[in-house]
Backbone as a printed PyTorch tensor [residue, N CA C, xyz], in Angstrom:
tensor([[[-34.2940,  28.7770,   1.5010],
         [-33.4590,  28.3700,   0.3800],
         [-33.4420,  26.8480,   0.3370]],

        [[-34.3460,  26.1340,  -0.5460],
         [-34.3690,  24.9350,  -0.3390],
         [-32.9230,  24.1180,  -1.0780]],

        [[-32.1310,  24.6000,  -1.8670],
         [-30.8430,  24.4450,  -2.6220],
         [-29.7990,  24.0170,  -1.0200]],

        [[-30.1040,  24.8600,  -0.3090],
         [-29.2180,  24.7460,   1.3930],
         [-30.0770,  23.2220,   2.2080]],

        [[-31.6590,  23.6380,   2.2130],
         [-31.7720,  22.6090,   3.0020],
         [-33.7860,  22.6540,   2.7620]],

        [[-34.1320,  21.3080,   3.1010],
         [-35.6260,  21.4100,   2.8940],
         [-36.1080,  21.2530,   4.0820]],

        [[-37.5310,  21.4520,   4.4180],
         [-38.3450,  21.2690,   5.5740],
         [-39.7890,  20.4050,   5.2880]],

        [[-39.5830,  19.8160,   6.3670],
         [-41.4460,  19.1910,   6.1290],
         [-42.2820,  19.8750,   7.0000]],

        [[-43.7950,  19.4190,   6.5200],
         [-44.7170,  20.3300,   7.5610],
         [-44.2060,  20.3190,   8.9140]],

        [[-43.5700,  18.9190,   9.2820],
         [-43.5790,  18.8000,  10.8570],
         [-42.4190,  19.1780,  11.3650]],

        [[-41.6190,  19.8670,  10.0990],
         [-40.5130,  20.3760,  11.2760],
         [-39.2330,  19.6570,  10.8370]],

        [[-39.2930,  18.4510,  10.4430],
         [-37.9450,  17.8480,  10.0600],
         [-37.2240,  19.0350,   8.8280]],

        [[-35.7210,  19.3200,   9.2520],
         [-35.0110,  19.6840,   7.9360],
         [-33.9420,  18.7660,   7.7410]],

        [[-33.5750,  18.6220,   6.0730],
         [-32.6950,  17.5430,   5.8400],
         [-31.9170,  18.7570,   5.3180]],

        [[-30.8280,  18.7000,   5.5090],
         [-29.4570,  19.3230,   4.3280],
         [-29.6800,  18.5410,   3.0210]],

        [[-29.0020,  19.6590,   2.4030],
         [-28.9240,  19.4050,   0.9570],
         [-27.8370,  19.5530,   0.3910]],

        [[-26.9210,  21.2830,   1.1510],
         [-26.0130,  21.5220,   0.5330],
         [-25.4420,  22.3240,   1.8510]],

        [[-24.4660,  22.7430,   1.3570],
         [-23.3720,  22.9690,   2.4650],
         [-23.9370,  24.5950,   2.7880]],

        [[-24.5020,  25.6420,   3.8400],
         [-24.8830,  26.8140,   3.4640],
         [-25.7160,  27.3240,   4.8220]],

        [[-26.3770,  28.3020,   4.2830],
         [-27.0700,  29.0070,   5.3700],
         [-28.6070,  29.0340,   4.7740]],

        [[-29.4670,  29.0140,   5.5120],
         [-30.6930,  29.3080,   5.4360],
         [-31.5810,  29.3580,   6.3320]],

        [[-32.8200,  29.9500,   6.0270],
         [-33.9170,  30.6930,   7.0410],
         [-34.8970,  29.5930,   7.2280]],

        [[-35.3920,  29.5440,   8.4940],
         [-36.6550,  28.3460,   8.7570],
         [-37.8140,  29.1020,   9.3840]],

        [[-38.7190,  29.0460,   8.8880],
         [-39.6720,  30.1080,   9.4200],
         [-40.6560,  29.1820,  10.0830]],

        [[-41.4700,  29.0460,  10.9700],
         [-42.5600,  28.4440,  11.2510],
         [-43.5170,  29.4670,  11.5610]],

        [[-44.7300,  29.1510,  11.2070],
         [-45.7530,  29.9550,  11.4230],
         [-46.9420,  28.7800,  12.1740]],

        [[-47.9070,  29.7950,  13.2170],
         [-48.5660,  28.4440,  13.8740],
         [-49.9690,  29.1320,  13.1550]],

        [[-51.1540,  28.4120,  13.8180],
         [-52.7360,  28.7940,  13.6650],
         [-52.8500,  30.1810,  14.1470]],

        [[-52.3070,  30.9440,  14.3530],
         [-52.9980,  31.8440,  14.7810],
         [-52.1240,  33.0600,  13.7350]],

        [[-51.4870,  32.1900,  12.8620],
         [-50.9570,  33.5420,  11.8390],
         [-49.4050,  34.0070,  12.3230]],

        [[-49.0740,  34.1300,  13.5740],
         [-48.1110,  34.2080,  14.1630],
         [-46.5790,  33.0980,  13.5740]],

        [[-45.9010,  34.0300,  13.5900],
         [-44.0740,  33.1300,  12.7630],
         [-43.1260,  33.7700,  13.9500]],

        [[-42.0660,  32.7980,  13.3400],
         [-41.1440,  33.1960,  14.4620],
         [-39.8890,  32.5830,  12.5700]],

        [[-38.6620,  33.1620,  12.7640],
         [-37.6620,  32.4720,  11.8940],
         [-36.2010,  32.0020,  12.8490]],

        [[-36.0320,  31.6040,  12.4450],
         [-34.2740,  31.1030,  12.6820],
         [-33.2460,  30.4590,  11.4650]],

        [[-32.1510,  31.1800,  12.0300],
         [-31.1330,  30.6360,  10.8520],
         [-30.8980,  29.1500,  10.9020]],

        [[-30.4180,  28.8300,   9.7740],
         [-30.4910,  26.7190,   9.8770],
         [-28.9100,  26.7890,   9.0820]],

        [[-27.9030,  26.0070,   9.6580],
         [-26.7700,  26.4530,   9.1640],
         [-26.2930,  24.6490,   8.4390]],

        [[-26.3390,  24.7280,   7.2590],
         [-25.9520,  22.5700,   6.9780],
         [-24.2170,  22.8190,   6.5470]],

        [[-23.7300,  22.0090,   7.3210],
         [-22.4060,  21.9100,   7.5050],
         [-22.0190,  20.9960,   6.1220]],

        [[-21.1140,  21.3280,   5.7050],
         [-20.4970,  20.3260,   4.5550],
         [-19.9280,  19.1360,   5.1910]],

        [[-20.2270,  17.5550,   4.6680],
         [-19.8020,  16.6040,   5.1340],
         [-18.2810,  16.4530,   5.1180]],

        [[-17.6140,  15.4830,   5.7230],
         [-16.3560,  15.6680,   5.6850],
         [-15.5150,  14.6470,   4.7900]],

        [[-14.6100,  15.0610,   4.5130],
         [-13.6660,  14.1160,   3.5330],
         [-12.5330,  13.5920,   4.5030]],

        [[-12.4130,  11.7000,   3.6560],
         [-10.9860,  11.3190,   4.6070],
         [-10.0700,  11.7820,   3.3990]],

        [[ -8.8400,  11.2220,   3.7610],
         [ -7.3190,  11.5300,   2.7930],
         [ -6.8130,  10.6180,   3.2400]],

        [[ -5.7210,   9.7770,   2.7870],
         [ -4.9480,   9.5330,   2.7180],
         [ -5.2250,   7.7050,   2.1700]],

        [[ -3.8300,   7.1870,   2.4840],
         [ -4.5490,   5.2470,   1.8350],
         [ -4.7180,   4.5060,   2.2580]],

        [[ -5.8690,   3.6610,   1.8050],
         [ -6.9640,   3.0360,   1.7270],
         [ -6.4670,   1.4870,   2.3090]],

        [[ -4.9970,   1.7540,   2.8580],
         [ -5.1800,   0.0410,   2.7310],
         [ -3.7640,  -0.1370,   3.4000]],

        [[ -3.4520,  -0.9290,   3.6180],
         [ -1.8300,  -1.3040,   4.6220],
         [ -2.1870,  -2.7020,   4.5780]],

        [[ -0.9280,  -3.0460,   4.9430],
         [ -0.2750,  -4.8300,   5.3930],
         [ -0.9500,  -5.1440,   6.7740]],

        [[ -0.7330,  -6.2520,   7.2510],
         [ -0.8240,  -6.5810,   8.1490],
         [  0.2870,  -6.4710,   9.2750]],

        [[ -0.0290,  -5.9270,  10.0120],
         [  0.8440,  -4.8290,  11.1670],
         [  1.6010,  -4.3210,  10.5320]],

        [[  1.1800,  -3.4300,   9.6070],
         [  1.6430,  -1.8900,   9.1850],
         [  0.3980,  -0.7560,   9.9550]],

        [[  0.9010,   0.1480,   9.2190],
         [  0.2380,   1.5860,   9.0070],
         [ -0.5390,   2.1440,   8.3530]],

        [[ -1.1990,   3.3450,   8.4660],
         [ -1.2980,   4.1380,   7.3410],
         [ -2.1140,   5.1510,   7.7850]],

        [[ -1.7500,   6.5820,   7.9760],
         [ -2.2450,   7.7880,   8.5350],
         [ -3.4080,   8.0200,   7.8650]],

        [[ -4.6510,   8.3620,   8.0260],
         [ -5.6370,   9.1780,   7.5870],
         [ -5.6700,  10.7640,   7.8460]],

        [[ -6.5130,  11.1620,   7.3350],
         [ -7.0050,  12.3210,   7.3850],
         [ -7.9890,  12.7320,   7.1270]],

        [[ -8.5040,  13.5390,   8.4430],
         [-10.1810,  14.0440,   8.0520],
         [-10.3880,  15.6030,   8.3300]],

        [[-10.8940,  15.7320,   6.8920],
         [-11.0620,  17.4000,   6.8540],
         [-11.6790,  18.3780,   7.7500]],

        [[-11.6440,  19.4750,   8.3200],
         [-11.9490,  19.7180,   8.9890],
         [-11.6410,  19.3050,  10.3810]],

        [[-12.6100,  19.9220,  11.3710],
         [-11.8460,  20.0890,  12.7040],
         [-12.2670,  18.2390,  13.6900]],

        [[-11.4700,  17.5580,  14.0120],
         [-11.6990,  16.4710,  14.5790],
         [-13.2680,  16.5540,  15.2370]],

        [[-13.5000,  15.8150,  15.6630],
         [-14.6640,  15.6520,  16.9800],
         [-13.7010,  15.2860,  18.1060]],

        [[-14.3620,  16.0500,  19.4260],
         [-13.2330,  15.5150,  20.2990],
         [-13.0470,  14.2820,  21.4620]],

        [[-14.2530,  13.9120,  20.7620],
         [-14.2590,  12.4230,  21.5570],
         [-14.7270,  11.3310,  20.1700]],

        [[-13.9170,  10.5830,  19.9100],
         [-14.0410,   9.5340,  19.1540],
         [-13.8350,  10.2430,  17.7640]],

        [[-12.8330,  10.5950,  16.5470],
         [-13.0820,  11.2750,  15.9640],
         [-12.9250,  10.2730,  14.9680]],

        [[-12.0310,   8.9530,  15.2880],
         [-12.0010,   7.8080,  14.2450],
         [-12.4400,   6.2510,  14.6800]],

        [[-13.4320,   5.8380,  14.1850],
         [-13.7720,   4.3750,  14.3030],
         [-13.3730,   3.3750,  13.2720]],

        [[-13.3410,   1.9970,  13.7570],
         [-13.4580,   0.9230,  12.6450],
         [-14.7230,  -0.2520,  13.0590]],

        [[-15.0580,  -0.3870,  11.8720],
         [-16.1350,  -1.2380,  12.1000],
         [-15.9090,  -2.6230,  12.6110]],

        [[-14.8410,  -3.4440,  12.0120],
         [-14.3030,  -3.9780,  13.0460],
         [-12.5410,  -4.5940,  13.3770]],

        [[-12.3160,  -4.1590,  14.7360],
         [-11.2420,  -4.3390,  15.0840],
         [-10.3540,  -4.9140,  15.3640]],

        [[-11.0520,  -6.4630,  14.7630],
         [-10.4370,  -7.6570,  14.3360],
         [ -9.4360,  -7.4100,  13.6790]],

        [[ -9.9780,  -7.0070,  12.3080],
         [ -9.2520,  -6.5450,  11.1460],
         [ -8.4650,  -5.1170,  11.1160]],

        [[ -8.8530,  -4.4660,  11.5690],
         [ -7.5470,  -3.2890,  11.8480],
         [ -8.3530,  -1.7420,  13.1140]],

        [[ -7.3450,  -1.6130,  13.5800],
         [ -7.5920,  -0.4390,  14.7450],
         [ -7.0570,   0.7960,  14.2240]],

        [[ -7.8490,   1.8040,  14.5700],
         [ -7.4000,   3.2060,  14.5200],
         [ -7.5180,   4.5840,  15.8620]],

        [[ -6.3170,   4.9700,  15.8870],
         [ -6.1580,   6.0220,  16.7510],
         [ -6.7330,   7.3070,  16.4000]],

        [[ -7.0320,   8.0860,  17.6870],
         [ -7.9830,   8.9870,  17.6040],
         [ -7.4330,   9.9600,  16.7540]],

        [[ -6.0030,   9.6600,  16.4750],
         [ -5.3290,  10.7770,  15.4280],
         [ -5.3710,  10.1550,  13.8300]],

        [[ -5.9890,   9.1020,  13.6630],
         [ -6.3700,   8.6540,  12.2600],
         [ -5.5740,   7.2120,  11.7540]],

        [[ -4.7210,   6.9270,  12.7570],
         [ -3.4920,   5.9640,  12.5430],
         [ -3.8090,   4.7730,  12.5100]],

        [[ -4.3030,   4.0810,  11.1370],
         [ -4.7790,   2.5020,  11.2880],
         [ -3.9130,   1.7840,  11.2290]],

        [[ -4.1900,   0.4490,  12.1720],
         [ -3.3130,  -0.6250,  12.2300],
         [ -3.5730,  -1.6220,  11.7960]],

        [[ -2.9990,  -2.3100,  10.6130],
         [ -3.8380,  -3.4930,  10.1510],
         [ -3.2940,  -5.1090,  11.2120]],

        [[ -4.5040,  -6.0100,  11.6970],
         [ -4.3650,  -6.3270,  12.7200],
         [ -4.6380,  -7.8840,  11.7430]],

        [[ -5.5630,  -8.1390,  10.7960],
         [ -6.1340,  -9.4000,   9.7590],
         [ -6.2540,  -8.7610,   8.8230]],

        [[ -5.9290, -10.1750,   7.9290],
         [ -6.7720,  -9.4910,   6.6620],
         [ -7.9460,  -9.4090,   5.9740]],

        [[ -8.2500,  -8.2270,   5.6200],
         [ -9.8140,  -8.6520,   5.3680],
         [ -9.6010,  -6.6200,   4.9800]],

        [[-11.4080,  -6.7320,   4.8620],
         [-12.1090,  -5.3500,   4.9330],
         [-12.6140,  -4.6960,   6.1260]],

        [[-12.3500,  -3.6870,   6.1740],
         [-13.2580,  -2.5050,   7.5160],
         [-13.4210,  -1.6370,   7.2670]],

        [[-14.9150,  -1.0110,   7.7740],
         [-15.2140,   0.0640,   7.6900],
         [-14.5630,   1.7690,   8.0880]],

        [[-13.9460,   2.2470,   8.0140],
         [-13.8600,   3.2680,   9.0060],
         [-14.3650,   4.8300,   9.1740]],

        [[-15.1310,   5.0000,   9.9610],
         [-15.9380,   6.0720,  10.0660],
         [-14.8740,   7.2550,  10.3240]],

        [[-14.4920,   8.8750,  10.2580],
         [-14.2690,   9.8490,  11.0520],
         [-15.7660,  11.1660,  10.9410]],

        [[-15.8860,  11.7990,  12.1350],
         [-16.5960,  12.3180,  12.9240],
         [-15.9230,  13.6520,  13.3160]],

        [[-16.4730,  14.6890,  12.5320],
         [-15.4460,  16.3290,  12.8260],
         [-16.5490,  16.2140,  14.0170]],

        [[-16.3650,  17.9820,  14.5250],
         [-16.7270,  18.5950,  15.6760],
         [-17.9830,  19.2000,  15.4950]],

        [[-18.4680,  18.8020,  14.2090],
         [-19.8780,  19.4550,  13.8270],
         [-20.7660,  18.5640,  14.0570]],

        [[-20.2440,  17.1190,  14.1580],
         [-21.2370,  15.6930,  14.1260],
         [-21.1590,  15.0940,  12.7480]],

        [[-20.7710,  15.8790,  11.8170],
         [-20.7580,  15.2880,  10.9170],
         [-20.0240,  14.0310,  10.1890]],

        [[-20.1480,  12.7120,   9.9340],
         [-19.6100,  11.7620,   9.8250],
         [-19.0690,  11.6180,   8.2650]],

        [[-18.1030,  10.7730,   7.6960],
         [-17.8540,  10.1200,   6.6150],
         [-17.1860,   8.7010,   6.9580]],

        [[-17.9520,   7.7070,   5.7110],
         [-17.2000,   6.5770,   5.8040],
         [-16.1730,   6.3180,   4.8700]],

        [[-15.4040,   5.0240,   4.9830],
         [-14.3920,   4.9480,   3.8920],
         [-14.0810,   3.2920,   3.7240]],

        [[-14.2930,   2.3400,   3.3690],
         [-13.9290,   0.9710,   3.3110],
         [-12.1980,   1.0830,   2.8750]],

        [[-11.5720,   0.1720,   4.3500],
         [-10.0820,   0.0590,   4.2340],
         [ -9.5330,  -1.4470,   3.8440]],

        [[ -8.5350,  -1.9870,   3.4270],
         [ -8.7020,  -3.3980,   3.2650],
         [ -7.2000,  -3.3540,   3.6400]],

        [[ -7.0410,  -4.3400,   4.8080],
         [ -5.7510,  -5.0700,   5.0190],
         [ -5.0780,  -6.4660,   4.3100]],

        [[ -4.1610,  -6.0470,   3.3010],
         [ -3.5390,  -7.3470,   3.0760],
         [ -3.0820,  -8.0420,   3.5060]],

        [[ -2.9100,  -9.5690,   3.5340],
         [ -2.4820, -10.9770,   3.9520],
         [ -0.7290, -10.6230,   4.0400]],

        [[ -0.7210, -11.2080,   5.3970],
         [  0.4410, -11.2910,   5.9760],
         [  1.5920, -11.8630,   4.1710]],

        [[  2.8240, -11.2610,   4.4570],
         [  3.5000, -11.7100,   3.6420],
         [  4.4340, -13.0130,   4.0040]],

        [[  5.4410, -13.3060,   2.9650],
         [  5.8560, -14.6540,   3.5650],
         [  7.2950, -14.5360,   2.6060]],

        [[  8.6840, -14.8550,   2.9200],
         [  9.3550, -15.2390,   2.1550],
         [ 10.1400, -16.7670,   2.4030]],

        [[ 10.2440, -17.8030,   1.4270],
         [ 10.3790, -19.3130,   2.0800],
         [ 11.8390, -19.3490,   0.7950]],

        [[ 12.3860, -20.3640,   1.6300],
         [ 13.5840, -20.3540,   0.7870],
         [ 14.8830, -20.9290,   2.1560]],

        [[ 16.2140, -21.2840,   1.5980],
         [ 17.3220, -21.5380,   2.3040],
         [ 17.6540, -19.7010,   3.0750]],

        [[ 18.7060, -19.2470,   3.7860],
         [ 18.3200, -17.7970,   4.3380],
         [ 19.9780, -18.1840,   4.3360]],

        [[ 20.8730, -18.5120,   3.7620],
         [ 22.3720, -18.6590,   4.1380],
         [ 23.0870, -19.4340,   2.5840]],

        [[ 24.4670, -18.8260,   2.3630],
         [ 24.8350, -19.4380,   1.1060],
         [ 26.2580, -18.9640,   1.5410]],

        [[ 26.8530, -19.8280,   0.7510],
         [ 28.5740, -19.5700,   0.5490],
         [ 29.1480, -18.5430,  -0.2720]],

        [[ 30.1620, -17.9050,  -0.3280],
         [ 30.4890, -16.7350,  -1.1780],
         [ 30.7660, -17.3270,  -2.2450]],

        [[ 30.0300, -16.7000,  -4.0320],
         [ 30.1920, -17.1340,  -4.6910],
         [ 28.5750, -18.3920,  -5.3890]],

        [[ 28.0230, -18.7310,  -4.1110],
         [ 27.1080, -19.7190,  -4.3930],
         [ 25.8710, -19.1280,  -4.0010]],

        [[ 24.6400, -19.4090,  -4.3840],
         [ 23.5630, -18.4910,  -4.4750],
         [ 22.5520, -19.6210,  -4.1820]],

        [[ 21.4190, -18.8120,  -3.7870],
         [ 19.9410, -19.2520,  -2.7950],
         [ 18.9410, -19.0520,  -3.6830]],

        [[ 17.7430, -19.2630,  -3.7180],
         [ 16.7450, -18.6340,  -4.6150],
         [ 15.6320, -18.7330,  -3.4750]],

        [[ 14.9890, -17.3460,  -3.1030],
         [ 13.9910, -16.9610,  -2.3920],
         [ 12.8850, -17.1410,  -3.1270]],

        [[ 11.4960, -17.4370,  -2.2950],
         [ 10.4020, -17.1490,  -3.1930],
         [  9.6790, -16.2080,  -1.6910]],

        [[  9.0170, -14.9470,  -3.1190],
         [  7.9230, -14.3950,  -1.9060],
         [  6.4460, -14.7980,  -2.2450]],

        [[  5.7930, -14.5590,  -0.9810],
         [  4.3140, -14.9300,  -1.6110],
         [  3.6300, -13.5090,  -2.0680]],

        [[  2.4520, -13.9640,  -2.5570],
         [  2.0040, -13.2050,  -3.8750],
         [  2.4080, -12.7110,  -4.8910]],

        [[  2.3430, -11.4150,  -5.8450],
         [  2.9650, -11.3880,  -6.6700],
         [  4.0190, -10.2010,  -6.3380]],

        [[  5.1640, -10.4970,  -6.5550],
         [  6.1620,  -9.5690,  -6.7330],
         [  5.6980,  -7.9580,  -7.3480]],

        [[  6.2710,  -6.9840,  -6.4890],
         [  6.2060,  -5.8260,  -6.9220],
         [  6.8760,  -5.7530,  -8.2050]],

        [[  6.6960,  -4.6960,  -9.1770],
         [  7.2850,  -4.5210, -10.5340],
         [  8.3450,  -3.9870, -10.3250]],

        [[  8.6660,  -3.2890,  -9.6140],
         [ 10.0530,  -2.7980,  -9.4140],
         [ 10.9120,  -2.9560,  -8.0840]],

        [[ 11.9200,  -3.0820,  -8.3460],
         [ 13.0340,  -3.8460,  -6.9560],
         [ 11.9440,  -4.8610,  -5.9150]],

        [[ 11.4030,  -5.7060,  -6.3310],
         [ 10.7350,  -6.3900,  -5.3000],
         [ 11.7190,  -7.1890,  -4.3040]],

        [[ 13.1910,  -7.0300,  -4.4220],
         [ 14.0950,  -8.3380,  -3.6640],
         [ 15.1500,  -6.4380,  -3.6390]],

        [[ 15.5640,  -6.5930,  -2.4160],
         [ 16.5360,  -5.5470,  -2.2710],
         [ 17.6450,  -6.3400,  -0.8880]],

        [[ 18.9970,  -5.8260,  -1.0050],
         [ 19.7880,  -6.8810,   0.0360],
         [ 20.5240,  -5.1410,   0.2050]],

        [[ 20.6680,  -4.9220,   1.8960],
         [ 21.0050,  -3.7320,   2.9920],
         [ 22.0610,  -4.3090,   2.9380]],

        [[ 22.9450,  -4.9270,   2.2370],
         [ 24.8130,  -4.9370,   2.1150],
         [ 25.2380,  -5.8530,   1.0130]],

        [[ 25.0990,  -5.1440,  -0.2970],
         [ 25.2820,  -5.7850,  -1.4960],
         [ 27.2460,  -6.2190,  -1.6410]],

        [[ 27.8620,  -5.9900,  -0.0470],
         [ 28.6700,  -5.8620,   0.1770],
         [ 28.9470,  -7.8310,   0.7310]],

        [[ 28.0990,  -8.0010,   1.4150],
         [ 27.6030,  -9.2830,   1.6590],
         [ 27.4570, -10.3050,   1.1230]],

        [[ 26.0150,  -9.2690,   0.0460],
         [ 25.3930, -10.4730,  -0.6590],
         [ 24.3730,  -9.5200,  -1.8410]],

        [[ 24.3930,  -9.9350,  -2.8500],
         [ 23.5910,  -9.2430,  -3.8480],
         [ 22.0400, -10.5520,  -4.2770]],

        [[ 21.2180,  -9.5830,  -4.8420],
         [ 19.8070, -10.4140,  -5.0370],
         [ 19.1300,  -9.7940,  -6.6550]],

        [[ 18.5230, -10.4610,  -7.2700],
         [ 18.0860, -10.4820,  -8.3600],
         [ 17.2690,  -9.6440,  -8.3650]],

        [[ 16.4160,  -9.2310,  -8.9230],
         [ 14.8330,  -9.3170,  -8.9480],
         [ 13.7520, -10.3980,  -9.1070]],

        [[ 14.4520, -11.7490,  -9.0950],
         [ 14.1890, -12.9970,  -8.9670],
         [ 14.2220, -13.8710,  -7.7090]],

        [[ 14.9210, -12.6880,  -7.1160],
         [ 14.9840, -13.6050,  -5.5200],
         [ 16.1380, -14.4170,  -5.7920]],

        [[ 17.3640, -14.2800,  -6.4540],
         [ 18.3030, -14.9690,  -6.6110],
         [ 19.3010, -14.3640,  -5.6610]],

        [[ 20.0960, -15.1050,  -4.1090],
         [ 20.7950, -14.2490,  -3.7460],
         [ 21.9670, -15.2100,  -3.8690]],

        [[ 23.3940, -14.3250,  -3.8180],
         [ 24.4710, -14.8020,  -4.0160],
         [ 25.1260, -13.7900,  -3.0030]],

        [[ 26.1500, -15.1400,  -1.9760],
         [ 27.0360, -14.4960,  -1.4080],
         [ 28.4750, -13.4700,  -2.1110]],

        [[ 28.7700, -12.4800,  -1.7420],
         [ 29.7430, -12.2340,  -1.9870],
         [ 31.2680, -11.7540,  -0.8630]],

        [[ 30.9560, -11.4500,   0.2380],
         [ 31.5140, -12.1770,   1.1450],
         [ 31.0050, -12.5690,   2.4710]],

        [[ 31.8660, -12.8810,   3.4120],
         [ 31.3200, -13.6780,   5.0920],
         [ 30.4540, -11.9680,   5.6710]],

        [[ 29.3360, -12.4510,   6.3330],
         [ 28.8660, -11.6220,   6.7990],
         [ 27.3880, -11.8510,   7.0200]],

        [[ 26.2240, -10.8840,   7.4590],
         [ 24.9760, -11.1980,   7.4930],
         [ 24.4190,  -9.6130,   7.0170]],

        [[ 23.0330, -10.0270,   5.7590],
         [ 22.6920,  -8.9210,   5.4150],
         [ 20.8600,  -9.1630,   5.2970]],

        [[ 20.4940,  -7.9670,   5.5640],
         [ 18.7280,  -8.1040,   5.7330],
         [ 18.5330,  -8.5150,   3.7670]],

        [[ 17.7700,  -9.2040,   3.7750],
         [ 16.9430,  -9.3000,   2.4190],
         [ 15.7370,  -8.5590,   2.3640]],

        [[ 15.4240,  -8.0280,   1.7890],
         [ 13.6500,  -7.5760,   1.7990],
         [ 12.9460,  -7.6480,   0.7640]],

        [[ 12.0960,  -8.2620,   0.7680],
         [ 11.1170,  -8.9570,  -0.4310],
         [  9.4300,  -7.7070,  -0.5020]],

        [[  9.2820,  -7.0620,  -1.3520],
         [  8.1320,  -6.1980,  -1.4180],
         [  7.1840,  -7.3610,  -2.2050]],

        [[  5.9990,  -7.0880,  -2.2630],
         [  4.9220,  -7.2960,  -3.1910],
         [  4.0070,  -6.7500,  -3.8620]],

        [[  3.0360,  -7.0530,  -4.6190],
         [  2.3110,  -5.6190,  -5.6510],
         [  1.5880,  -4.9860,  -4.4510]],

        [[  1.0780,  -5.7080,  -3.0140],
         [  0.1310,  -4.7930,  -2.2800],
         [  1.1090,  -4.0120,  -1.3640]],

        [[  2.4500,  -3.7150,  -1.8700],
         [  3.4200,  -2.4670,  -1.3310],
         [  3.8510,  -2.9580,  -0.2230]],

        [[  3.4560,  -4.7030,   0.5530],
         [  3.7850,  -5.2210,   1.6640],
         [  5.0860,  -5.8340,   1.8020]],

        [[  6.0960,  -5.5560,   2.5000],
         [  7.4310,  -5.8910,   2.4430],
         [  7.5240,  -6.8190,   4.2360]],

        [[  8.4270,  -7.9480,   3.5950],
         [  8.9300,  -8.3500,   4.7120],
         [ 10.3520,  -8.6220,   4.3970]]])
């Protein structure tokens, strides 16, 4: 079934498609022998493509792991991954990352870590009197400035914060590449 997989005179078979099929060889003297040739379907990753710098981001690869090395990165400058799929973005930049089921079969996937984030600004104000944060890159479209005790201190979507009373409250600034500090 060449639709499953082809053969050359010398014996090489390439897959074609995911399936079963028969390989027959026959020598000079008329004489064959067959065997089944089984081409495994390649594997798919899941999940996203991309994280901050020292964040996360789980993968997933279809099918059954390989059980030694089942996830690589090309390089580990730019981000590391655990044998359970768990990349760490380490720089920013691009990497490759390979996973490897239990059949041998490989897939790649190009991951890209975004640039460390940054928020610059005064970090303290009087109740009543207000700060103006800036984050770097571009602001997420929605709640990019959020304040964990609006009890404290409330914030714009401008990065405008204003005390409202004595106390200390986290700010957190997102950006469009979903990177929050």
């Amino acid at each position: 079934n060449t639709a499953v997989a082809t053969v050359t005179t010398g014996g090489v078979v390439t897959g074609v498609a995911a399936g079963t099929t028969t390989i027959t060889y026959t020598n000079t003297n008329g004489c064959s022998v067959t065997k089944a040739f089984t081409v495994n379907a390649n594997p798919t990753i899941g999940g996203t493509l991309s994280a901050c710098v020292g964040a996360n981001s789980t993968l997933t690869g279809s099918g059954t792991p390989s059980g030694t090395t089942p996830w690589a990165s090309s390089s580990t400058a730019i981000a590391t991954v655990t044998t359970g799929g768990v990349v760490t973005g380490v720089a920013a930049g691009t990497t490759t990352i390979t996973y490897t089921n239990n059949n041998g079969c490989t897939v790649t996937a190009s991951f890209t870590i975004n640039a460390s984030r940054t928020v610059t600004g005064t970090f303290s104000a009087c109740i009543g009197a207000s700060s103006t944060l800036t984050g770097s890159a571009t602001a997420a479209a929605s709640t990019p400035w959020v304040s964990s005790n609006t009890a404290i201190a409330t914030v714009t979507t401008g990065g405008v914060v204003t005390g409202v009373a004595a106390g200390t409250t986290t700010i957190t600034y997102t950006n469009t590449n979903g990177c929050s500090v």
